[in-house]
Short mmCIF file of C-alpha atoms in Angstrom, two decimals:
data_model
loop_
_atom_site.label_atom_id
_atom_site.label_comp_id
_atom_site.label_asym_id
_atom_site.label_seq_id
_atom_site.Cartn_x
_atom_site.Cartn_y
_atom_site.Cartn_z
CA UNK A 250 103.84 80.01 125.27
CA UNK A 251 101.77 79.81 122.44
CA UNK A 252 104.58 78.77 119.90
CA UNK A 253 105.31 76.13 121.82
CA UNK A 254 101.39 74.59 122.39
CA UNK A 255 101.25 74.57 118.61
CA UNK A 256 104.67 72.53 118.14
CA UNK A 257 103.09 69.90 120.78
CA UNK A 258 106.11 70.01 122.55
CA UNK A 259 105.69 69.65 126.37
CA UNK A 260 104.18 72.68 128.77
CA UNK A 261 104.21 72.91 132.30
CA UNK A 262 102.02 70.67 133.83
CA UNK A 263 101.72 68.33 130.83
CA UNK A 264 102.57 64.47 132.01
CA UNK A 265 106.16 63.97 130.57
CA UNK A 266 106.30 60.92 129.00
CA UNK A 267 109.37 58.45 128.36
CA UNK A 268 108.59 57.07 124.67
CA UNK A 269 109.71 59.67 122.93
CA UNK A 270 109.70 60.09 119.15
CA UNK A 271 112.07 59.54 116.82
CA UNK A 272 112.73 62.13 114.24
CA UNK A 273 111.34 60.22 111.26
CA UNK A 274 108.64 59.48 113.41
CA UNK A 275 107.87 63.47 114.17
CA UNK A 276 107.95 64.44 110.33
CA UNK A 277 105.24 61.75 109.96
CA UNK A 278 102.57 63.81 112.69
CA UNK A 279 99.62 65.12 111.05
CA UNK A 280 100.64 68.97 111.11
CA UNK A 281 103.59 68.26 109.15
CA UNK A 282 102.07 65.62 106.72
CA UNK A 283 99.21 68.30 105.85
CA UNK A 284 102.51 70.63 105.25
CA UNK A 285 104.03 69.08 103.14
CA UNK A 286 100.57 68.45 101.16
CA UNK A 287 99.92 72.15 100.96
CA UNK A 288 103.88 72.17 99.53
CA UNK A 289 103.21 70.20 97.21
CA UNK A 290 99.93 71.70 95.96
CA UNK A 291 101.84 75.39 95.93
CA UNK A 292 104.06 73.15 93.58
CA UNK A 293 101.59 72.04 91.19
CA UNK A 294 99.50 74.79 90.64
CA UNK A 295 101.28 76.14 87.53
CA UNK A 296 100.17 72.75 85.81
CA UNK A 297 96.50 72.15 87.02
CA UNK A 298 95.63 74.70 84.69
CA UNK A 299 96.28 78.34 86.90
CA UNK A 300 96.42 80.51 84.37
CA UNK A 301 99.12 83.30 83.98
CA UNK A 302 96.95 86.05 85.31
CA UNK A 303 96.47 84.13 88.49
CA UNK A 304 99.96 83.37 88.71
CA UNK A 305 101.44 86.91 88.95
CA UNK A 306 98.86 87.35 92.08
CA UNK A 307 100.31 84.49 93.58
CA UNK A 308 103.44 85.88 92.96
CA UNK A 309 102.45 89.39 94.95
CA UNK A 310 100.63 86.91 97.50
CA UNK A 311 103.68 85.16 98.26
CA UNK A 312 106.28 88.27 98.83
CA UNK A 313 103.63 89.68 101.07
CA UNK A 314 103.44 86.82 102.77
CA UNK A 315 107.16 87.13 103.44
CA UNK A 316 106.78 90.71 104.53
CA UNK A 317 104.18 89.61 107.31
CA UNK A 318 106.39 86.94 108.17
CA UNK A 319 108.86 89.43 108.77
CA UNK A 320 106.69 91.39 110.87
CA UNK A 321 105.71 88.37 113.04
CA UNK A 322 109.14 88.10 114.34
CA UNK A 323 108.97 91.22 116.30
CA UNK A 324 105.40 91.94 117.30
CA UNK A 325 104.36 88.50 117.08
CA UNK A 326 106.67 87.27 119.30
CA UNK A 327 108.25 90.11 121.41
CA UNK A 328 104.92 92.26 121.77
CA UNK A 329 106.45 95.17 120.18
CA UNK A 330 104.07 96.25 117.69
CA UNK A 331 105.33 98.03 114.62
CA UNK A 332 102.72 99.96 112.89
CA UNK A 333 105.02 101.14 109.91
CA UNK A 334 106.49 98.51 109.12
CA UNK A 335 106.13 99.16 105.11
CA UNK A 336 109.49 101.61 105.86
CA UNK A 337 112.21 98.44 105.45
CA UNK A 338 109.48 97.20 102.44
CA UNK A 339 110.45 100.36 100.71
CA UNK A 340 114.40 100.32 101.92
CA UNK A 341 115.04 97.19 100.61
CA UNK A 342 113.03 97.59 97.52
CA UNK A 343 114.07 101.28 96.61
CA UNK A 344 117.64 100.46 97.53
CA UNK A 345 117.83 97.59 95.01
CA UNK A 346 116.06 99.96 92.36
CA UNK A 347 118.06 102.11 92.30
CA UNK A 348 121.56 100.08 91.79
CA UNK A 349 120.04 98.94 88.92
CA UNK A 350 118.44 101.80 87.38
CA UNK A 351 120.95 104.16 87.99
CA UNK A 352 124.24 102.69 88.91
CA UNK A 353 123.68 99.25 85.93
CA UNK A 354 124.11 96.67 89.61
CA UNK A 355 122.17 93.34 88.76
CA UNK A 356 119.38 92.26 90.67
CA UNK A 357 121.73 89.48 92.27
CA UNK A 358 123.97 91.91 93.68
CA UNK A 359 121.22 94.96 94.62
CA UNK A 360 119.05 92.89 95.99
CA UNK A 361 121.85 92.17 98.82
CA UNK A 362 122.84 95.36 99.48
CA UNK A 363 118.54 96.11 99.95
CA UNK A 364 118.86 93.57 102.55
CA UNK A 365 122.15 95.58 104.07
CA UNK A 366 120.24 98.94 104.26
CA UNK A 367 116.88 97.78 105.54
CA UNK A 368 118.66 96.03 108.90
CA UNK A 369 120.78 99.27 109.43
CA UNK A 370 117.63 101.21 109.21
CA UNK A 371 116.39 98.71 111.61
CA UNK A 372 119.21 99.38 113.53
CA UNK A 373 118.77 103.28 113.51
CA UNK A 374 115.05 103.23 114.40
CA UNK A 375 115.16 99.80 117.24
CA UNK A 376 118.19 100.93 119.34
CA UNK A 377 117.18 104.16 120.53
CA UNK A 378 113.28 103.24 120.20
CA UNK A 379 113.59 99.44 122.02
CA UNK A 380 116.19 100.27 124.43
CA UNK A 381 112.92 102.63 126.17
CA UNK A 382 110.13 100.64 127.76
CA UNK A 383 106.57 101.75 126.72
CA UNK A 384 105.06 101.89 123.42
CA UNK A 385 108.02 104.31 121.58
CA UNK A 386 108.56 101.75 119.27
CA UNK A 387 105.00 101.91 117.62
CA UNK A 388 105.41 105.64 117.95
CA UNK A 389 108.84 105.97 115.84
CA UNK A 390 107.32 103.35 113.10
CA UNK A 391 104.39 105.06 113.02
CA UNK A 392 106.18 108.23 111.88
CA UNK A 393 109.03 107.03 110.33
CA UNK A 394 107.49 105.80 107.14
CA UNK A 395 105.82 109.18 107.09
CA UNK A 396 109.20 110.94 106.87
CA UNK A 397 110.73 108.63 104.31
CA UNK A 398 107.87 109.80 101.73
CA UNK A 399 108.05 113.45 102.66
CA UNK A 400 111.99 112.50 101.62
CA UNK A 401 111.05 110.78 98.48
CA UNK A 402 108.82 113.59 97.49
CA UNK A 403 111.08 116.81 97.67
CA UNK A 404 113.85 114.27 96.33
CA UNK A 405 111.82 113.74 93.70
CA UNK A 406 114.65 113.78 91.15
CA UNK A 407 116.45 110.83 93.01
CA UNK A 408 113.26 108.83 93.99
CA UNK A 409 110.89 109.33 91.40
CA UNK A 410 108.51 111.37 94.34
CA UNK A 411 104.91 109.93 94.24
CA UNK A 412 104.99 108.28 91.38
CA UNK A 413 108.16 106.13 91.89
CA UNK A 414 110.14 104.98 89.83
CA UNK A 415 110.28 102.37 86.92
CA UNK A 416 110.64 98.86 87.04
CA UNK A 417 114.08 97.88 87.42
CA UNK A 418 115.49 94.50 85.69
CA UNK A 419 113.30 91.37 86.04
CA UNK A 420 114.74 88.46 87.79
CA UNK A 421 114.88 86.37 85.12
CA UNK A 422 114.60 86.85 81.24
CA UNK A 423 113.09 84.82 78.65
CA UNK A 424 111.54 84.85 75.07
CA UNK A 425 108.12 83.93 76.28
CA UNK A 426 106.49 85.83 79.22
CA UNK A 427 104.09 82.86 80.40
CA UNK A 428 108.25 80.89 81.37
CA UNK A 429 109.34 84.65 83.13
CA UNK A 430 106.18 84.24 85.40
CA UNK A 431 106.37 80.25 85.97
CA UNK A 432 110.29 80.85 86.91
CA UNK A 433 109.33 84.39 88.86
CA UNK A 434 106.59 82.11 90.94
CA UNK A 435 108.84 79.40 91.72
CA UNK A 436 111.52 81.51 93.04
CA UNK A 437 108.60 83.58 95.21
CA UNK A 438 107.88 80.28 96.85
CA UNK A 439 111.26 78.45 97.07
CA UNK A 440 112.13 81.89 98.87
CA UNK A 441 108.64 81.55 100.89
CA UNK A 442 109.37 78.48 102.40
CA UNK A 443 113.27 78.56 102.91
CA UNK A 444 112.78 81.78 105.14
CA UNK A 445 109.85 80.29 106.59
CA UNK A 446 111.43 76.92 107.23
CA UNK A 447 114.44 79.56 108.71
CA UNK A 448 112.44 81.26 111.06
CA UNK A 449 110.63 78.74 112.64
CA UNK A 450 113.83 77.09 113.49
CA UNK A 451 115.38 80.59 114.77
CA UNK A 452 111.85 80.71 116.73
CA UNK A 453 112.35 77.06 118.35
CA UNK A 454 115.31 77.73 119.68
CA UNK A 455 116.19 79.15 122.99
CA UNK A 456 115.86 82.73 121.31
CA UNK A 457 112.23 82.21 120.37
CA UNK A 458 111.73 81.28 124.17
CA UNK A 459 113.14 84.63 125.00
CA UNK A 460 111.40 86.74 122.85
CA UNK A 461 108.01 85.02 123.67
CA UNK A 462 109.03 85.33 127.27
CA UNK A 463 109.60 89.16 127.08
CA UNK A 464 105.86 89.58 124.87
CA UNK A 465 104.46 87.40 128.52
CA UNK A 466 106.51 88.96 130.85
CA UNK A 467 109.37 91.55 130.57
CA UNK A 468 110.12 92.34 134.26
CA UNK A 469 110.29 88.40 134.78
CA UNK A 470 113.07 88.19 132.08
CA UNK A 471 115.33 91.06 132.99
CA UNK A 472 115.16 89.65 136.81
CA UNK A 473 116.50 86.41 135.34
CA UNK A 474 119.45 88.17 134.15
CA UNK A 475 118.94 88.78 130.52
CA UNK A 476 119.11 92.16 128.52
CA UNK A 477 115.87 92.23 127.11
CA UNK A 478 116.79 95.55 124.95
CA UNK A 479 119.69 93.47 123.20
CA UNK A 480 116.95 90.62 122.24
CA UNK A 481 115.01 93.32 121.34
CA UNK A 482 117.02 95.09 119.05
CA UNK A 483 117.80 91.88 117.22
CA UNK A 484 114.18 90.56 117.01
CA UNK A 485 113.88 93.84 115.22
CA UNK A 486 117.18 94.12 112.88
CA UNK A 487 116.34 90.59 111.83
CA UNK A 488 112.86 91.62 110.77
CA UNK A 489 113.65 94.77 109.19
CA UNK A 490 116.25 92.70 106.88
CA UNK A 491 113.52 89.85 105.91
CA UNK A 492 111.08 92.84 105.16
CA UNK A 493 113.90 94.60 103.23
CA UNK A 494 114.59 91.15 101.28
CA UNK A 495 111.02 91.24 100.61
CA UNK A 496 110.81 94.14 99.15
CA UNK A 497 114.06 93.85 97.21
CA UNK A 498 112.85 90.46 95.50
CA UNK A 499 109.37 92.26 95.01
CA UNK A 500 110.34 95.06 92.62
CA UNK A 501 112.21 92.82 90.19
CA UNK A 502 109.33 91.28 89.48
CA UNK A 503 106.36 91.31 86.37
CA UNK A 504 103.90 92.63 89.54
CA UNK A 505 106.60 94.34 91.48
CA UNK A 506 107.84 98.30 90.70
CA UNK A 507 109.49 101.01 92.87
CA UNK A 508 106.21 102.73 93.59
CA UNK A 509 105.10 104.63 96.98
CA UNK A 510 101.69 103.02 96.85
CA UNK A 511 103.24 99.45 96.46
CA UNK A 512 105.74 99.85 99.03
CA UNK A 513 105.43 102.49 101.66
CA UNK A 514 101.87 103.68 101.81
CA UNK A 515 99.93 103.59 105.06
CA UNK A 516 97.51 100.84 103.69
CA UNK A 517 100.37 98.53 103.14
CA UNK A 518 101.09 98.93 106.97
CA UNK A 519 98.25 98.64 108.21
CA UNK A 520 97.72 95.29 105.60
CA UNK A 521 100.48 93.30 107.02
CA UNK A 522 99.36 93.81 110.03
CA UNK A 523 95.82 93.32 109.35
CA UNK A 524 97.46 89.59 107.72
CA UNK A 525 99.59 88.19 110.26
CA UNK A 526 96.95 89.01 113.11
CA UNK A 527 94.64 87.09 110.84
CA UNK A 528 96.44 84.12 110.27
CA UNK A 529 97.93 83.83 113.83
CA UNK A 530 100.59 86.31 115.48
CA UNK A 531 103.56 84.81 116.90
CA UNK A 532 103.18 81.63 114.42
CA UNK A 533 105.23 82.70 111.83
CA UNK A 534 103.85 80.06 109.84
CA UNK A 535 99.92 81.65 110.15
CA UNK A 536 101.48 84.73 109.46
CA UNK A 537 102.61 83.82 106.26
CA UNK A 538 99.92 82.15 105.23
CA UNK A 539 97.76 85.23 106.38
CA UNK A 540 99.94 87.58 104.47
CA UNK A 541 99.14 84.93 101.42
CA UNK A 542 95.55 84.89 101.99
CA UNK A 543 95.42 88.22 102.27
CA UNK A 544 97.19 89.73 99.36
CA UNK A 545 95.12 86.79 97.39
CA UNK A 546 91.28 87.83 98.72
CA UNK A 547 91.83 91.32 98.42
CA UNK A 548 92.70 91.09 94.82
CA UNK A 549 89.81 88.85 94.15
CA UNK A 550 87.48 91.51 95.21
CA UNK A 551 88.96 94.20 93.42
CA UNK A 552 88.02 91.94 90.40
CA UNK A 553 84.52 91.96 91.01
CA UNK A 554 82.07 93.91 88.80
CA UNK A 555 78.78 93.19 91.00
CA UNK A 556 77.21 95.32 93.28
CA UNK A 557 76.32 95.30 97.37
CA UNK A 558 72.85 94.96 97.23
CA UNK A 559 70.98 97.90 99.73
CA UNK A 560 74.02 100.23 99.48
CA UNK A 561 74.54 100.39 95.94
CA UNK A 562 78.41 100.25 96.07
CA UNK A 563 80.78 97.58 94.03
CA UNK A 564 82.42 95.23 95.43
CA UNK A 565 85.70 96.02 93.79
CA UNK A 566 85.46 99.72 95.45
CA UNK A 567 84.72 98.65 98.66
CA UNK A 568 87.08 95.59 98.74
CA UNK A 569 89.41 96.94 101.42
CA UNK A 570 86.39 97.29 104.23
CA UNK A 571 84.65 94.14 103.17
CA UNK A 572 87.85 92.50 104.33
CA UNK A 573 88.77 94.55 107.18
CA UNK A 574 84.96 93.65 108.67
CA UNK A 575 85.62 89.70 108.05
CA UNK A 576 88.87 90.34 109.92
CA UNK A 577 86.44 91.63 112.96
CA UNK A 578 84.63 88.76 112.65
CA UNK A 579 87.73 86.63 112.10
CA UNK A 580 89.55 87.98 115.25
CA UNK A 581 86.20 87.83 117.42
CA UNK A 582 85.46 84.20 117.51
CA UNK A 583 88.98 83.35 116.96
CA UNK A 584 91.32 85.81 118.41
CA UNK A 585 94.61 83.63 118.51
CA UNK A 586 94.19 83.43 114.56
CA UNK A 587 93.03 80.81 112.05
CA UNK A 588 96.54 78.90 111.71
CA UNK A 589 96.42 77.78 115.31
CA UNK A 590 92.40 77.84 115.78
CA UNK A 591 92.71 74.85 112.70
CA UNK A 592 95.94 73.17 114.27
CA UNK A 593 93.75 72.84 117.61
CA UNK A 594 90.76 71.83 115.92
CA UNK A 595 92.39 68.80 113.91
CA UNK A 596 94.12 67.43 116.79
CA UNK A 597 90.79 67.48 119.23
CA UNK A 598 89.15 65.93 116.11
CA UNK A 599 92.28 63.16 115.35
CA UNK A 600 91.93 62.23 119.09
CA UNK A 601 88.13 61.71 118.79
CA UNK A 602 88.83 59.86 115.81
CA UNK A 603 91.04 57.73 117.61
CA UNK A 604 89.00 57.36 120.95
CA UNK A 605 91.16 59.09 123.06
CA UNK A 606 90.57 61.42 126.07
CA UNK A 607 88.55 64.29 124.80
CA UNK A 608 88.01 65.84 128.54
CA UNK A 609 90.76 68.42 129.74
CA UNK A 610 91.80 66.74 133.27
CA UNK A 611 94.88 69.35 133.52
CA UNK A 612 92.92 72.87 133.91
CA UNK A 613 92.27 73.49 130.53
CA UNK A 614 94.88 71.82 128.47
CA UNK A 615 94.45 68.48 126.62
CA UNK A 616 97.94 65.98 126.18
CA UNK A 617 99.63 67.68 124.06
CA UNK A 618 99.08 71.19 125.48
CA UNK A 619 96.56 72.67 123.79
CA UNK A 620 94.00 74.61 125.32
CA UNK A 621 90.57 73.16 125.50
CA UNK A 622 88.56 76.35 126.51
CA UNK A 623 88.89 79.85 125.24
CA UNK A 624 89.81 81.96 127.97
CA UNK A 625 93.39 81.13 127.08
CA UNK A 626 95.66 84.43 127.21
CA UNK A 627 96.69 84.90 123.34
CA UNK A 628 99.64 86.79 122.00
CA UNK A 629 97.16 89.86 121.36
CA UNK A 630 96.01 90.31 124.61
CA UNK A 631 99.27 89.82 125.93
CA UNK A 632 100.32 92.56 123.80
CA UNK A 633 97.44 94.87 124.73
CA UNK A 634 98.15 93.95 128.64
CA UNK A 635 101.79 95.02 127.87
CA UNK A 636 100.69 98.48 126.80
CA UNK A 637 97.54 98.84 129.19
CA UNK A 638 100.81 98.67 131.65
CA UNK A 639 102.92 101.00 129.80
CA UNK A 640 99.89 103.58 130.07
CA UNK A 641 99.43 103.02 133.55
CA UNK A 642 102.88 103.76 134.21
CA UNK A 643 102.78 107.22 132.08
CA UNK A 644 99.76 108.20 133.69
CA UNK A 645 100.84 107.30 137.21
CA UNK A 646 104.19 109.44 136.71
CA UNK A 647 102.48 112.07 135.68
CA UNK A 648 99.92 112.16 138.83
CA UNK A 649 102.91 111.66 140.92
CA UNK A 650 104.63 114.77 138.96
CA UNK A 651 101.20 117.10 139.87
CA UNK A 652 101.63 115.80 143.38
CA UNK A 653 105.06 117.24 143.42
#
């Protein structure tokens, strides 16, 4: 599992070993060490002389890196791609908007009840959608945010149709805007990294096994006795409520508003996607940091004024499919993602540092489980098997119904 060759924990055919480490000892190992460094950095930035501007992106970066984390837990690990996923964005951030704009709720109480509706729209669109086998669940969220516009545009009284509505109460209020976006950013990445920190545990555990097990092989887990549609449907619910929380936090923000384009176009989709695939599907932590890098680059090149030479186009105008053709290039040479390409690549180049065994002598995987070649099977093409299977099945019932 590929969660599981990034912790370092053991995989089959990996020589156990009898000196295990103690906790302390863990928290010291590289991956964690160059954590906590990038922690701290996040930390520091508002006083190595990030300016306020550059804050409020960081401030977008970081809720959309929540929102792709939230995606990760269902397609990332369970296979089950969801290619409207911006539908519990806008729940949980509409939902929250309007308490406050129309019924006086505070943030602290709204944003709750966002959280509440997205997972029972999760609910409503993963149990009939999950409990099928085949791609319906791409399907349904491929239409569903489609629906919820159409809604928001004849309701346009209610929902402020395509132009949204306005920005509900900020988070926090003070005389001087440059403290509302220092306090706005710190609360965007104490958030960040508690459901982060939150996930990866939930994704450790036995029910990350599962889940990864059912993305590998979902015959092999329903012959071992377990409802696969039950850890299905709560893969899902608990990523429609982190996308709703997302979305929620996101509007009560100084870069944040109740706006179609913001929070339920087909771009914004398609982004998240786009993100956690980049930064390493079924990682949780790449796909945060994807979602982060992401949300970051794009707005950098919307901010350029130059021009692409031989084409004649700016940079700002075409910002969307300069970064959609690095992430071809990305996902060509490194199709597992850059998170785990760079947690591979560190520990090959700590053992070489440390004149260790450099040669895979298990079939492919060094010590601590990591694959040495390329031809490893990564989430995505377990994914696209799963559905190359789901076709096959369609198509064969169908010959099988000519026959009849």
């Amino acid at each position: 599992m590929a969660d599981e060759n990034l912790s370092g924990e053991a995989v089959e055919g990996t020589p156990e070993t009898t000196d295990e480490p103690s906790l302390f000892g863990s928290l010291l190992a590289p991956r964690y060490l160059v954590g906590l460094l990038g922690v701290v950095l996040f930390a520091v930035l508002p006083f190595v002389g990030v300016s306020t501007t550059q804050l409020l992106v960081l401030i977008g970066a970081l809720y959309f890196g929540l929102f792709a984390m939230s995606w990760d837990t269902v397609s990332g690990y369970t296979g089950e791609i969801s290619f409207g996923h911006a539908i519990f964005f806008a729940v949980g951030g509409y939902t929250s908007a309007l308490l406050n704009l129309g019924h006086g709720v505070t943030p602290t109480l709204s944003i709750p009840a966002g959280v509440v509706i997205a997972a029972v729209a999760g609910v409503l669109i993963g149990v009939p959608a999950l409990r099928l086998r085949g791609p319906y669940l791409s399907l349904v969220t491929l239409v569903a945010p489609l629906i919820l516009l159409q809604v928001f545009i004849v309701y346009g009284g209610i929902f402020g149709g395509e132009l949204g509505l306005s920005s509900p109460a900020s988070l926090v209020t003070a005389d001087e805007f440059e403290l509302v976006v220092v306090a706005n950013y710190y609360i965007a990445l104490g958030l960040f990294l508690a459901v982060m920190l939150g996930l990866l545990l939930l994704m450790r555990s036995g029910l990350g096994s599962v889940l990864t097990a059912i993305r590998e092989d979902e015959d092999a887990v329903a012959a071992a006795g377990l409802d696969v549609a039950k850890f299905k449907v709560f893969a899902f619910v608990l990523s429609a409520a982190v996308g709703g929380l997302a979305g929620a936090m996101f509007v009560h923000t100084p870069v944040g508003s109740p706006q179609p384009s913001q929070l339920l176009g087909l771009i914004v989709s398609i982004e998240v996607l786009i993100a956690a695939i980049l930064g390493g599907m079924g990682t949780i932590v790449g796909a945060g940091l994807g979602g982060v890098f992401f949300y970051f680059t794009n707005d950098l090149l919307n901010q350029q004024d130059a021009t692409i030479p031989l084409v004649d186009v700016g940079i700002n105008e075409a910002s969307l499919l300069l970064f959609a053709l690095l992430a071809m290039v990305i996902v060509y040479f490194l199709p597992q993602g850059i998170f785990p390409w760079a947690i591979r690549t560190g520990r090959r180049g700590l053992r070489r540092a440390r004149g260790g065994e450099t040669v895979a002598t298990d079939g492919g995987r060094d010590a601590d489980g990591a694959a040495t070649t390329d031809d490893t099977t990564n989430p995505i093409e377990q994914t696209a098997e799963r559905y190359r299977r789901a076709l096959d099945a369609l198509n064969d019932r169908f010959d099988g119904g000519d026959d009849e």
